[in-house]
């Protein structure tokens, strides 16, 4: 599903944020990405999202060298990836329903089909009863779950999350990770960047560890 081949990333032509990164993630795997602040976790995810391009090497997703995608192909490529951020980036003037419906609206999915999918996604994260609420009326953990519903409403084959539990207490963090595991169980490839080492250790998935831009460990699930 994902292959990094000797990938390097420099910002501003000088600073090396990632160096010689080499790994593969198989379709259907769930992988954690960890490392200290500044280790390169977000940079690595941004390369997969094609928000950045590698300075060296290749990033392949589903067999395609995504560094070579034409600019006109990038929006279509991104739509196939679900992305969850730490600050879920909800639109605060729209209802929960409208926030989750947004990706489908952009794609021109027919409203009745869109409604069905939005409700299925909200149901999955346990927030169907809040569809008419505004984000401001929800707790931080609930807002994060809305962000996850929006990320999966397209049924992406690949789900990426960058510190999705950053601001949440341990119980809510565990609940969020449980959701990612649920999506993984039905076949979604999942990659989660996190420095919550205690949580990662409990969940028993493969862990890729970065240190100063290098991949220093690749530990298979216990
Ligand atoms: N757009 C950018 N321009 C210049 N330098 C950048 C840019 N983005 C990241 N960096 C630098 O690259 C290095 C890796 O940053 P990155 O955000 O990937 O780390 P991270 O592991 O996600 O850290 P954190 O845990 O704090 O989120 C850092 O030194 C950072 O300052
Ligand atoms: Mg980061």
Short mmCIF file of C-alpha atoms and ligand atoms in Angstrom, two decimals:
data_model
loop_
_atom_site.label_atom_id
_atom_site.label_comp_id
_atom_site.label_asym_id
_atom_site.label_seq_id
_atom_site.Cartn_x
_atom_site.Cartn_y
_atom_site.Cartn_z
CA UNK A 1 0.00 0.00 0.00
CA UNK A 2 2.77 2.43 0.99
CA UNK A 3 6.44 2.19 0.05
CA UNK A 4 9.17 4.65 0.95
CA UNK A 5 12.33 4.08 -1.08
CA UNK A 6 15.37 5.96 0.26
CA UNK A 7 13.27 9.03 0.88
CA UNK A 8 14.85 12.27 1.99
CA UNK A 9 13.13 15.55 2.67
CA UNK A 10 14.87 18.89 2.97
CA UNK A 11 13.11 22.12 3.72
CA UNK A 12 14.53 25.27 2.20
CA UNK A 13 17.15 23.23 0.38
CA UNK A 14 19.22 22.77 3.52
CA UNK A 15 17.58 21.41 6.63
CA UNK A 16 17.17 17.64 6.40
CA UNK A 17 13.87 16.71 8.09
CA UNK A 18 13.95 13.10 6.80
CA UNK A 19 16.91 11.07 5.57
CA UNK A 20 17.06 7.74 3.76
CA UNK A 21 13.66 6.49 4.91
CA UNK A 22 12.91 3.00 3.68
CA UNK A 23 9.86 0.95 4.66
CA UNK A 24 6.73 -0.69 3.35
CA UNK A 25 3.25 -0.89 4.77
CA UNK A 26 1.07 -3.68 3.46
CA UNK A 27 -2.57 -3.20 2.58
CA UNK A 28 -4.69 -3.76 5.68
CA UNK A 29 -1.90 -3.08 8.20
CA UNK A 30 -2.16 -0.74 11.17
CA UNK A 31 1.07 1.08 11.97
CA UNK A 32 2.10 3.65 14.55
CA UNK A 33 4.66 6.30 13.76
CA UNK A 34 6.47 7.67 16.76
CA UNK A 35 9.46 9.76 17.76
CA UNK A 36 10.33 12.98 19.59
CA UNK A 37 8.98 16.38 18.64
CA UNK A 38 10.67 17.40 15.40
CA UNK A 39 11.64 13.81 14.51
CA UNK A 40 9.78 14.07 11.20
CA UNK A 41 6.44 12.33 11.82
CA UNK A 42 4.26 15.03 10.30
CA UNK A 43 6.68 15.46 7.41
CA UNK A 44 6.43 11.77 6.63
CA UNK A 45 2.62 11.86 6.66
CA UNK A 46 2.65 15.01 4.53
CA UNK A 47 4.68 13.17 1.92
CA UNK A 48 2.04 10.44 1.78
CA UNK A 49 -0.70 13.06 1.45
CA UNK A 50 1.33 14.71 -1.27
CA UNK A 51 1.28 17.99 0.62
CA UNK A 52 5.06 17.80 0.20
CA UNK A 53 7.28 16.05 -2.33
CA UNK A 54 10.43 14.11 -1.46
CA UNK A 55 13.78 15.76 -2.09
CA UNK A 56 15.26 12.31 -2.70
CA UNK A 57 13.88 8.84 -3.33
CA UNK A 58 10.32 7.80 -4.07
CA UNK A 59 7.04 7.52 -2.22
CA UNK A 60 4.72 4.92 -3.71
CA UNK A 61 1.08 4.57 -2.73
CA UNK A 62 -0.92 1.74 -4.24
CA UNK A 63 1.90 1.28 -6.73
CA UNK A 64 1.98 4.89 -7.95
CA UNK A 65 4.98 7.15 -7.53
CA UNK A 66 3.02 10.02 -6.06
CA UNK A 67 5.87 12.49 -6.42
CA UNK A 68 5.24 12.21 -10.14
CA UNK A 69 1.52 12.85 -10.07
CA UNK A 70 0.53 15.75 -12.23
CA UNK A 71 -0.89 18.71 -10.30
CA UNK A 72 -4.28 18.05 -11.89
CA UNK A 73 -4.29 14.49 -10.48
CA UNK A 74 -3.49 15.50 -6.91
CA UNK A 75 -7.04 16.41 -5.76
CA UNK A 76 -8.32 13.06 -6.98
CA UNK A 77 -5.45 11.27 -5.27
CA UNK A 78 -6.09 13.06 -1.95
CA UNK A 79 -9.75 12.15 -1.96
CA UNK A 80 -8.76 8.51 -1.61
CA UNK A 81 -7.02 9.16 1.69
CA UNK A 82 -8.79 9.90 4.95
CA UNK A 83 -6.91 12.35 7.13
CA UNK A 84 -7.36 13.14 10.82
CA UNK A 85 -5.45 16.01 12.44
CA UNK A 86 -4.90 16.91 16.06
CA UNK A 87 -6.96 20.06 15.65
CA UNK A 88 -9.73 18.39 13.67
CA UNK A 89 -10.31 21.53 11.55
CA UNK A 90 -14.09 21.50 11.70
CA UNK A 91 -16.07 24.37 10.25
CA UNK A 92 -17.59 26.05 13.28
CA UNK A 93 -20.48 27.69 11.45
CA UNK A 94 -21.77 24.37 10.10
CA UNK A 95 -23.58 21.55 11.81
CA UNK A 96 -21.96 18.22 12.59
CA UNK A 97 -23.92 16.72 9.71
CA UNK A 98 -22.71 19.41 7.26
CA UNK A 99 -19.11 19.00 8.40
CA UNK A 100 -19.11 15.28 7.73
CA UNK A 101 -21.00 15.74 4.43
CA UNK A 102 -18.41 18.20 3.10
CA UNK A 103 -16.10 15.73 1.29
CA UNK A 104 -19.12 14.14 -0.40
CA UNK A 105 -20.49 17.54 -1.39
CA UNK A 106 -17.17 18.42 -2.99
CA UNK A 107 -17.30 15.20 -4.99
CA UNK A 108 -20.85 15.82 -6.09
CA UNK A 109 -22.29 12.72 -4.42
CA UNK A 110 -26.07 12.69 -4.84
CA UNK A 111 -27.72 14.08 -1.63
CA UNK A 112 -29.68 10.96 -0.70
CA UNK A 113 -26.64 8.73 -1.03
CA UNK A 114 -24.59 11.36 0.82
CA UNK A 115 -27.12 11.40 3.68
CA UNK A 116 -26.92 7.63 4.00
CA UNK A 117 -23.13 7.69 4.15
CA UNK A 118 -22.93 10.63 6.56
CA UNK A 119 -25.31 8.93 8.98
CA UNK A 120 -23.39 5.64 8.74
CA UNK A 121 -20.13 7.48 9.53
CA UNK A 122 -21.68 9.40 12.45
CA UNK A 123 -23.21 6.21 13.77
CA UNK A 124 -19.79 4.54 13.66
CA UNK A 125 -18.28 7.22 15.92
CA UNK A 126 -21.32 7.24 18.21
CA UNK A 127 -22.56 10.73 17.31
CA UNK A 128 -25.62 10.15 15.17
CA UNK A 129 -27.79 11.82 17.81
CA UNK A 130 -25.71 15.04 17.55
CA UNK A 131 -25.99 15.56 13.80
CA UNK A 132 -27.86 18.87 14.17
CA UNK A 133 -25.45 20.31 16.76
CA UNK A 134 -22.72 22.85 16.01
CA UNK A 135 -19.11 21.87 16.76
CA UNK A 136 -18.96 24.41 19.61
CA UNK A 137 -21.65 22.44 21.44
CA UNK A 138 -19.50 19.31 21.52
CA UNK A 139 -16.66 18.30 23.84
CA UNK A 140 -13.10 18.05 22.53
CA UNK A 141 -13.34 14.26 22.26
CA UNK A 142 -16.64 14.47 20.41
CA UNK A 143 -15.22 17.04 18.01
CA UNK A 144 -12.32 14.73 17.31
CA UNK A 145 -14.78 11.91 16.55
CA UNK A 146 -16.58 14.18 14.08
CA UNK A 147 -13.21 14.74 12.40
CA UNK A 148 -12.80 10.97 12.15
CA UNK A 149 -16.30 10.54 10.71
CA UNK A 150 -15.46 13.14 8.07
CA UNK A 151 -12.19 11.34 7.28
CA UNK A 152 -13.89 7.98 6.73
CA UNK A 153 -17.12 9.12 5.04
CA UNK A 154 -15.53 8.38 1.65
CA UNK A 155 -14.53 4.89 2.75
CA UNK A 156 -10.86 5.56 2.03
CA UNK A 157 -8.53 2.58 1.64
CA UNK A 158 -5.93 4.53 3.60
CA UNK A 159 -6.50 6.45 6.82
CA UNK A 160 -3.75 8.74 8.16
CA UNK A 161 -3.86 10.44 11.53
CA UNK A 162 -1.42 13.00 12.93
CA UNK A 163 -1.54 13.12 16.75
CA UNK A 164 -5.28 12.42 16.78
CA UNK A 165 -5.35 12.14 20.57
CA UNK A 166 -3.04 15.07 21.33
CA UNK A 167 -5.42 17.05 23.54
CA UNK A 168 -7.53 14.23 24.95
CA UNK A 169 -7.48 12.50 28.30
CA UNK A 170 -6.33 8.86 28.48
CA UNK A 171 -9.82 7.33 28.32
CA UNK A 172 -10.87 9.42 25.29
CA UNK A 173 -7.53 8.67 23.63
CA UNK A 174 -8.14 4.96 24.08
CA UNK A 175 -11.64 5.35 22.59
CA UNK A 176 -10.25 7.15 19.54
CA UNK A 177 -7.61 4.47 19.00
CA UNK A 178 -10.33 1.85 19.31
CA UNK A 179 -12.13 3.53 16.42
CA UNK A 180 -8.99 3.35 14.26
CA UNK A 181 -8.68 -0.33 15.16
CA UNK A 182 -12.31 -0.87 14.12
CA UNK A 183 -11.65 0.68 10.71
CA UNK A 184 -8.49 -1.37 10.39
CA UNK A 185 -10.40 -4.55 11.18
CA UNK A 186 -12.67 -3.99 8.18
CA UNK A 187 -9.68 -3.66 5.88
CA UNK A 188 -8.60 -0.01 6.01
CA UNK A 189 -4.85 0.56 6.08
CA UNK A 190 -4.17 2.85 9.05
CA UNK A 191 -1.13 4.93 9.94
CA UNK A 192 -1.18 6.96 13.16
CA UNK A 193 1.53 9.39 14.29
CA UNK A 194 1.60 9.68 18.04
CA UNK A 195 4.00 10.21 20.88
CA UNK A 196 1.71 8.61 23.43
CA UNK A 197 4.07 5.72 24.07
CA UNK A 198 1.98 4.13 26.81
CA UNK A 199 -1.05 3.92 24.54
CA UNK A 200 0.99 2.63 21.60
CA UNK A 201 2.56 -0.10 23.74
CA UNK A 202 -0.84 -1.32 24.91
CA UNK A 203 -2.27 -1.61 21.41
CA UNK A 204 0.22 -4.06 19.95
CA UNK A 205 0.63 -2.90 16.39
CA UNK A 206 3.72 -2.39 14.33
CA UNK A 207 5.69 0.72 15.35
CA UNK A 208 7.97 2.82 13.12
CA UNK A 209 10.24 5.00 15.24
CA UNK A 210 11.90 8.17 13.93
CA UNK A 211 14.80 9.99 15.51
CA UNK A 212 16.12 13.20 14.00
CA UNK A 213 14.70 12.33 10.63
CA UNK A 214 15.94 8.76 10.51
CA UNK A 215 14.01 5.54 10.85
CA UNK A 216 15.71 3.97 13.87
CA UNK A 217 13.33 1.11 14.60
CA UNK A 218 10.63 -0.91 12.89
CA UNK A 219 9.04 -3.16 15.49
CA UNK A 220 6.49 -5.73 14.44
CA UNK A 221 3.35 -6.12 16.52
CA UNK A 222 3.99 -8.05 19.74
N1 LIG B 1 7.47 23.61 6.23
C1 LIG B 1 8.62 23.50 6.89
N2 LIG B 1 9.66 24.32 6.63
C2 LIG B 1 10.84 24.19 7.28
N3 LIG B 1 11.08 23.26 8.22
C3 LIG B 1 10.07 22.43 8.53
C4 LIG B 1 8.79 22.49 7.89
N4 LIG B 1 8.00 21.53 8.41
C5 LIG B 1 8.75 20.90 9.33
N5 LIG B 1 9.98 21.41 9.40
C6 LIG B 1 11.08 20.96 10.28
O1 LIG B 1 11.27 19.58 10.03
C7 LIG B 1 11.52 18.86 11.23
C8 LIG B 1 10.49 17.75 11.37
O2 LIG B 1 9.23 18.36 11.62
P1 LIG B 1 7.88 17.52 11.76
O3 LIG B 1 6.78 18.49 11.87
O4 LIG B 1 7.84 16.53 10.67
O5 LIG B 1 8.15 16.77 13.17
P2 LIG B 1 7.17 15.95 14.08
O6 LIG B 1 7.87 14.65 14.37
O7 LIG B 1 5.83 15.89 13.46
O8 LIG B 1 7.14 16.82 15.41
P3 LIG B 1 5.91 17.06 16.47
O9 LIG B 1 5.90 15.85 17.35
O10 LIG B 1 6.37 18.29 17.22
O11 LIG B 1 4.67 17.27 15.69
C9 LIG B 1 11.46 19.89 12.35
O12 LIG B 1 12.77 20.26 12.69
C10 LIG B 1 10.71 21.04 11.74
O13 LIG B 1 11.12 22.26 12.29
MG1 LIG B 2 3.97 16.62 14.02
#
